[in-house]
One Martini backbone bead per residue (centre of mass of N, CA, C, O) as a GRO file, in nm:
protein
  306
    1UNK     BB    1   0.728   2.404   2.026
    2UNK     BB    2   0.413   2.350   2.027
    3UNK     BB    3   0.375   2.417   1.706
    4UNK     BB    4   0.582   2.155   1.642
    5UNK     BB    5   0.448   1.904   1.535
    6UNK     BB    6   0.520   1.605   1.386
    7UNK     BB    7   0.294   1.588   1.179
    8UNK     BB    8   0.338   1.865   1.048
    9UNK     BB    9   0.633   1.811   0.964
   10UNK     BB   10   0.582   1.568   0.782
   11UNK     BB   11   0.398   1.714   0.584
   12UNK     BB   12   0.593   1.933   0.503
   13UNK     BB   13   0.827   1.753   0.398
   14UNK     BB   14   0.663   1.603   0.182
   15UNK     BB   15   0.598   1.856   0.016
   16UNK     BB   16   0.892   1.963  -0.018
   17UNK     BB   17   0.998   1.701  -0.173
   18UNK     BB   18   0.751   1.696  -0.402
   19UNK     BB   19   0.590   1.958  -0.475
   20UNK     BB   20   0.310   1.808  -0.368
   21UNK     BB   21   0.008   1.751  -0.224
   22UNK     BB   22  -0.080   1.489  -0.360
   23UNK     BB   23   0.183   1.320  -0.324
   24UNK     BB   24   0.198   1.354  -0.019
   25UNK     BB   25  -0.068   1.211   0.047
   26UNK     BB   26   0.009   0.937  -0.073
   27UNK     BB   27   0.263   0.893   0.103
   28UNK     BB   28   0.088   0.928   0.384
   29UNK     BB   29  -0.209   0.804   0.358
   30UNK     BB   30  -0.392   1.052   0.267
   31UNK     BB   31  -0.544   1.353   0.219
   32UNK     BB   32  -0.517   1.654   0.074
   33UNK     BB   33  -0.682   1.830   0.278
   34UNK     BB   34  -0.517   1.749   0.526
   35UNK     BB   35  -0.246   1.861   0.434
   36UNK     BB   36  -0.337   2.151   0.384
   37UNK     BB   37  -0.432   2.209   0.675
   38UNK     BB   38  -0.171   2.145   0.825
   39UNK     BB   39   0.008   2.355   0.681
   40UNK     BB   40  -0.167   2.603   0.743
   41UNK     BB   41  -0.140   2.577   1.054
   42UNK     BB   42   0.165   2.603   1.061
   43UNK     BB   43   0.178   2.884   0.938
   44UNK     BB   44   0.011   3.018   1.157
   45UNK     BB   45   0.192   2.943   1.402
   46UNK     BB   46   0.457   3.083   1.266
   47UNK     BB   47   0.397   3.336   1.079
   48UNK     BB   48   0.457   3.177   0.792
   49UNK     BB   49   0.537   3.127   0.465
   50UNK     BB   50   0.624   2.812   0.297
   51UNK     BB   51   0.448   2.849   0.028
   52UNK     BB   52   0.421   2.872  -0.320
   53UNK     BB   53   0.104   2.900  -0.489
   54UNK     BB   54  -0.021   2.748  -0.781
   55UNK     BB   55  -0.173   2.582  -1.043
   56UNK     BB   56   0.136   2.467  -1.136
   57UNK     BB   57   0.293   2.527  -0.852
   58UNK     BB   58   0.536   2.439  -0.593
   59UNK     BB   59   0.715   2.648  -0.351
   60UNK     BB   60   0.962   2.752  -0.160
   61UNK     BB   61   1.030   2.953   0.079
   62UNK     BB   62   1.262   3.083   0.278
   63UNK     BB   63   1.122   2.966   0.531
   64UNK     BB   64   1.098   2.675   0.417
   65UNK     BB   65   1.400   2.618   0.388
   66UNK     BB   66   1.469   2.647   0.689
   67UNK     BB   67   1.272   2.430   0.797
   68UNK     BB   68   1.376   2.187   0.636
   69UNK     BB   69   1.664   2.184   0.755
   70UNK     BB   70   1.549   2.139   1.056
   71UNK     BB   71   1.336   1.901   1.031
   72UNK     BB   72   1.493   1.647   0.952
   73UNK     BB   73   1.664   1.602   1.214
   74UNK     BB   74   1.423   1.614   1.408
   75UNK     BB   75   1.272   1.369   1.296
   76UNK     BB   76   1.501   1.167   1.328
   77UNK     BB   77   1.519   1.187   1.638
   78UNK     BB   78   1.222   1.119   1.702
   79UNK     BB   79   1.218   0.839   1.559
   80UNK     BB   80   1.447   0.712   1.723
   81UNK     BB   81   1.302   0.738   1.995
   82UNK     BB   82   1.051   0.575   1.923
   83UNK     BB   83   1.200   0.311   1.856
   84UNK     BB   84   1.334   0.266   2.129
   85UNK     BB   85   1.074   0.252   2.295
   86UNK     BB   86   0.925   0.029   2.127
   87UNK     BB   87   1.135  -0.186   2.161
   88UNK     BB   88   1.117  -0.204   2.469
   89UNK     BB   89   0.815  -0.275   2.479
   90UNK     BB   90   0.826  -0.529   2.300
   91UNK     BB   91   1.018  -0.694   2.475
   92UNK     BB   92   0.840  -0.681   2.735
   93UNK     BB   93   0.554  -0.779   2.589
   94UNK     BB   94   0.561  -0.964   2.334
   95UNK     BB   95   0.530  -0.778   2.062
   96UNK     BB   96   0.378  -0.761   1.722
   97UNK     BB   97   0.354  -0.529   1.459
   98UNK     BB   98   0.118  -0.542   1.184
   99UNK     BB   99   0.104  -0.471   0.843
  100UNK     BB  100  -0.172  -0.441   0.594
  101UNK     BB  101  -0.324  -0.502   0.321
  102UNK     BB  102  -0.612  -0.606   0.193
  103UNK     BB  103  -0.489  -0.793  -0.032
  104UNK     BB  104  -0.302  -0.951   0.162
  105UNK     BB  105  -0.546  -1.067   0.333
  106UNK     BB  106  -0.648  -1.228   0.061
  107UNK     BB  107  -0.376  -1.398   0.059
  108UNK     BB  108  -0.083  -1.434   0.251
  109UNK     BB  109  -0.097  -1.324   0.545
  110UNK     BB  110  -0.263  -1.542   0.706
  111UNK     BB  111  -0.057  -1.772   0.680
  112UNK     BB  112   0.181  -1.637   0.831
  113UNK     BB  113   0.034  -1.567   1.092
  114UNK     BB  114  -0.058  -1.849   1.168
  115UNK     BB  115   0.219  -1.985   1.180
  116UNK     BB  116   0.337  -1.802   1.401
  117UNK     BB  117   0.129  -1.870   1.625
  118UNK     BB  118   0.214  -2.171   1.631
  119UNK     BB  119   0.516  -2.125   1.702
  120UNK     BB  120   0.444  -1.830   1.878
  121UNK     BB  121   0.207  -1.793   2.121
  122UNK     BB  122   0.369  -1.578   2.315
  123UNK     BB  123   0.323  -1.376   2.079
  124UNK     BB  124   0.182  -1.078   2.022
  125UNK     BB  125  -0.050  -0.982   1.771
  126UNK     BB  126  -0.078  -0.677   1.572
  127UNK     BB  127  -0.329  -0.591   1.333
  128UNK     BB  128  -0.309  -0.360   1.052
  129UNK     BB  129  -0.461  -0.145   0.818
  130UNK     BB  130  -0.277  -0.042   0.522
  131UNK     BB  131  -0.129   0.122   0.310
  132UNK     BB  132   0.171   0.126   0.171
  133UNK     BB  133   0.249   0.422   0.238
  134UNK     BB  134   0.156   0.406   0.538
  135UNK     BB  135   0.352   0.181   0.620
  136UNK     BB  136   0.613   0.330   0.576
  137UNK     BB  137   0.555   0.545   0.789
  138UNK     BB  138   0.505   0.343   1.027
  139UNK     BB  139   0.787   0.220   1.022
  140UNK     BB  140   0.959   0.482   1.062
  141UNK     BB  141   0.786   0.540   1.346
  142UNK     BB  142   0.724   0.256   1.491
  143UNK     BB  143   0.418   0.158   1.476
  144UNK     BB  144   0.547  -0.073   1.317
  145UNK     BB  145   0.745  -0.372   1.236
  146UNK     BB  146   0.570  -0.498   0.995
  147UNK     BB  147   0.497  -0.544   0.630
  148UNK     BB  148   0.243  -0.583   0.382
  149UNK     BB  149   0.332  -0.499   0.054
  150UNK     BB  150   0.313  -0.337  -0.237
  151UNK     BB  151   0.449  -0.385  -0.551
  152UNK     BB  152   0.634  -0.135  -0.576
  153UNK     BB  153   0.878  -0.066  -0.306
  154UNK     BB  154   1.065   0.203  -0.128
  155UNK     BB  155   1.342   0.254   0.119
  156UNK     BB  156   1.636   0.334   0.276
  157UNK     BB  157   1.520   0.230   0.577
  158UNK     BB  158   1.438  -0.038   0.418
  159UNK     BB  159   1.341  -0.376   0.398
  160UNK     BB  160   1.240  -0.551   0.087
  161UNK     BB  161   1.069  -0.861   0.035
  162UNK     BB  162   0.966  -1.087  -0.177
  163UNK     BB  163   0.673  -1.337  -0.137
  164UNK     BB  164   0.465  -1.267  -0.386
  165UNK     BB  165   0.325  -1.403  -0.703
  166UNK     BB  166   0.058  -1.315  -0.945
  167UNK     BB  167  -0.173  -1.345  -1.164
  168UNK     BB  168  -0.415  -1.168  -1.304
  169UNK     BB  169  -0.751  -1.129  -1.319
  170UNK     BB  170  -1.075  -1.088  -1.475
  171UNK     BB  171  -1.346  -0.921  -1.359
  172UNK     BB  172  -1.688  -1.013  -1.428
  173UNK     BB  173  -1.991  -1.028  -1.510
  174UNK     BB  174  -2.230  -1.281  -1.568
  175UNK     BB  175  -2.337  -1.085  -1.826
  176UNK     BB  176  -2.097  -1.102  -1.986
  177UNK     BB  177  -1.995  -1.203  -2.298
  178UNK     BB  178  -1.722  -1.350  -2.153
  179UNK     BB  179  -1.814  -1.528  -1.902
  180UNK     BB  180  -1.814  -1.831  -2.030
  181UNK     BB  181  -1.501  -1.872  -2.039
  182UNK     BB  182  -1.349  -1.825  -1.791
  183UNK     BB  183  -1.091  -2.086  -1.748
  184UNK     BB  184  -1.059  -2.232  -2.022
  185UNK     BB  185  -0.933  -1.970  -2.180
  186UNK     BB  186  -0.747  -1.735  -2.286
  187UNK     BB  187  -0.781  -1.387  -2.333
  188UNK     BB  188  -0.771  -1.109  -2.493
  189UNK     BB  189  -0.764  -0.784  -2.390
  190UNK     BB  190  -0.909  -0.661  -2.647
  191UNK     BB  191  -1.199  -0.774  -2.567
  192UNK     BB  192  -1.203  -0.506  -2.343
  193UNK     BB  193  -1.186  -0.217  -2.483
  194UNK     BB  194  -1.504  -0.122  -2.406
  195UNK     BB  195  -1.439  -0.124  -2.120
  196UNK     BB  196  -1.433  -0.055  -1.791
  197UNK     BB  197  -1.173   0.018  -1.557
  198UNK     BB  198  -1.145  -0.058  -1.236
  199UNK     BB  199  -1.012   0.165  -0.971
  200UNK     BB  200  -0.851   0.148  -0.684
  201UNK     BB  201  -0.761   0.432  -0.468
  202UNK     BB  202  -0.658   0.273  -0.175
  203UNK     BB  203  -0.362   0.121  -0.228
  204UNK     BB  204  -0.100   0.306  -0.254
  205UNK     BB  205  -0.026   0.216  -0.580
  206UNK     BB  206   0.038   0.355  -0.885
  207UNK     BB  207   0.193   0.133  -1.042
  208UNK     BB  208  -0.049  -0.055  -1.098
  209UNK     BB  209  -0.199   0.141  -1.278
  210UNK     BB  210   0.031   0.181  -1.487
  211UNK     BB  211   0.044  -0.116  -1.574
  212UNK     BB  212  -0.241  -0.139  -1.684
  213UNK     BB  213  -0.219   0.080  -1.900
  214UNK     BB  214   0.023  -0.040  -2.052
  215UNK     BB  215  -0.110  -0.314  -2.130
  216UNK     BB  216  -0.344  -0.196  -2.291
  217UNK     BB  217  -0.167  -0.057  -2.501
  218UNK     BB  218  -0.036  -0.322  -2.603
  219UNK     BB  219  -0.339  -0.418  -2.694
  220UNK     BB  220  -0.451  -0.132  -2.850
  221UNK     BB  221  -0.553   0.044  -2.590
  222UNK     BB  222  -0.726   0.289  -2.405
  223UNK     BB  223  -0.840   0.297  -2.097
  224UNK     BB  224  -1.132   0.306  -1.935
  225UNK     BB  225  -1.203   0.464  -1.624
  226UNK     BB  226  -1.308   0.367  -1.277
  227UNK     BB  227  -1.327   0.506  -0.973
  228UNK     BB  228  -1.288   0.360  -0.645
  229UNK     BB  229  -1.288   0.326  -0.290
  230UNK     BB  230  -1.330   0.001  -0.269
  231UNK     BB  231  -1.345  -0.336  -0.296
  232UNK     BB  232  -1.652  -0.377  -0.261
  233UNK     BB  233  -1.736  -0.164  -0.467
  234UNK     BB  234  -1.592  -0.284  -0.706
  235UNK     BB  235  -1.752  -0.553  -0.708
  236UNK     BB  236  -2.028  -0.418  -0.736
  237UNK     BB  237  -1.971  -0.294  -1.016
  238UNK     BB  238  -1.922  -0.556  -1.159
  239UNK     BB  239  -2.196  -0.691  -1.092
  240UNK     BB  240  -2.349  -0.436  -1.242
  241UNK     BB  241  -2.179  -0.379  -1.519
  242UNK     BB  242  -1.966  -0.117  -1.499
  243UNK     BB  243  -1.714  -0.325  -1.512
  244UNK     BB  244  -1.372  -0.409  -1.483
  245UNK     BB  245  -1.130  -0.624  -1.285
  246UNK     BB  246  -0.836  -0.658  -1.144
  247UNK     BB  247  -0.769  -0.982  -0.986
  248UNK     BB  248  -0.719  -1.210  -0.764
  249UNK     BB  249  -0.798  -1.536  -0.710
  250UNK     BB  250  -0.868  -1.497  -0.394
  251UNK     BB  251  -1.146  -1.332  -0.451
  252UNK     BB  252  -1.356  -1.547  -0.541
  253UNK     BB  253  -1.489  -1.670  -0.277
  254UNK     BB  254  -1.602  -1.368  -0.177
  255UNK     BB  255  -1.712  -1.279  -0.505
  256UNK     BB  256  -1.877  -1.487  -0.697
  257UNK     BB  257  -2.143  -1.357  -0.699
  258UNK     BB  258  -2.195  -1.235  -1.022
  259UNK     BB  259  -1.893  -1.346  -1.085
  260UNK     BB  260  -1.621  -1.362  -1.320
  261UNK     BB  261  -1.313  -1.522  -1.405
  262UNK     BB  262  -1.055  -1.417  -1.633
  263UNK     BB  263  -0.821  -1.525  -1.846
  264UNK     BB  264  -0.519  -1.371  -1.961
  265UNK     BB  265  -0.315  -1.287  -2.185
  266UNK     BB  266  -0.021  -1.206  -2.265
  267UNK     BB  267   0.002  -0.948  -2.101
  268UNK     BB  268  -0.015  -0.926  -1.733
  269UNK     BB  269  -0.085  -0.841  -1.440
  270UNK     BB  270   0.080  -0.834  -1.122
  271UNK     BB  271   0.089  -0.963  -0.802
  272UNK     BB  272   0.289  -0.796  -0.548
  273UNK     BB  273   0.443  -0.907  -0.241
  274UNK     BB  274   0.589  -0.767   0.055
  275UNK     BB  275   0.838  -0.749   0.309
  276UNK     BB  276   0.866  -0.501   0.574
  277UNK     BB  277   1.156  -0.336   0.736
  278UNK     BB  278   1.376  -0.221   0.949
  279UNK     BB  279   1.719  -0.215   0.938
  280UNK     BB  280   1.755  -0.130   1.272
  281UNK     BB  281   1.598  -0.380   1.383
  282UNK     BB  282   1.648  -0.598   1.682
  283UNK     BB  283   1.410  -0.776   1.688
  284UNK     BB  284   1.335  -1.101   1.763
  285UNK     BB  285   1.044  -1.127   1.657
  286UNK     BB  286   1.109  -1.029   1.375
  287UNK     BB  287   1.315  -1.247   1.302
  288UNK     BB  288   1.117  -1.483   1.327
  289UNK     BB  289   0.917  -1.387   1.113
  290UNK     BB  290   1.113  -1.373   0.876
  291UNK     BB  291   1.209  -1.670   0.882
  292UNK     BB  292   0.925  -1.804   0.824
  293UNK     BB  293   0.885  -1.668   0.540
  294UNK     BB  294   1.143  -1.806   0.410
  295UNK     BB  295   1.070  -2.120   0.468
  296UNK     BB  296   0.764  -2.061   0.373
  297UNK     BB  297   0.542  -2.119   0.118
  298UNK     BB  298   0.269  -1.978   0.011
  299UNK     BB  299  -0.019  -2.065  -0.108
  300UNK     BB  300  -0.236  -1.984  -0.381
  301UNK     BB  301  -0.515  -2.152  -0.326
  302UNK     BB  302  -0.467  -2.132   0.017
  303UNK     BB  303  -0.403  -1.865   0.229
  304UNK     BB  304  -0.509  -2.026   0.518
  305UNK     BB  305  -0.324  -2.249   0.521
  306UNK     BB  306  -0.084  -2.446   0.707
   0.00000   0.00000   0.00000
């Protein structure tokens, strides 16, 4: 059993269920080469080919079918054991592990975390940054207890409640022809039909990209896109006049120099953030955290205010 480590089995099951190394990597919150190497090493360790791969399709081999049938309950048992142990440790240590996306930390997460520390300073909070898909995996393996995720997101083993929604603005360089409009009056999205739309590829939520493309098409054009690696680089590209970027209002204070935010006429993409946790988690600390997010609505204009 030394060759069947849990990480390799999770990667294998993810590829087997999606029949795509790329989709499996997105679901796992990692890169496609990592998933490919992990599965290849598993095949080497087992001495069996698990997938038939062509340029057009991925399919399970007979050995892969056998392993998938055995791997699902094995992973379920291992994850249940991990949750039991981590619950016991959390109760003993008075600790709550929180996952958050970068954009949630720029909007609502700091307000909720700050309020909770004021209410329960005796509970230690550990905050880690994950993409939404990586948070789902971390929740299922009990690596974290609760997460601020981008919506839409779902999993049968999780409860996910929306806690924040806001219209997105369009960030442009201060040299853009439309920059002087600022927040004075909404502009039609068609005014930006010739711009490149910068897309952060690290947010782990392809639905947001799909929504942006759909809304541009409703405005009468197919957007030209430019993919970037992280939020800071995206803002740098906007500042350099390389393209425009849909962004929440909360990004303005940290990225205002050389950038203007433009209000767009409906329809416009919305930023939606939810709180996610395991359905079977009995943690008292988690219950307290969930209760305070339901009782207090985080303000949109100052996400760090108490």
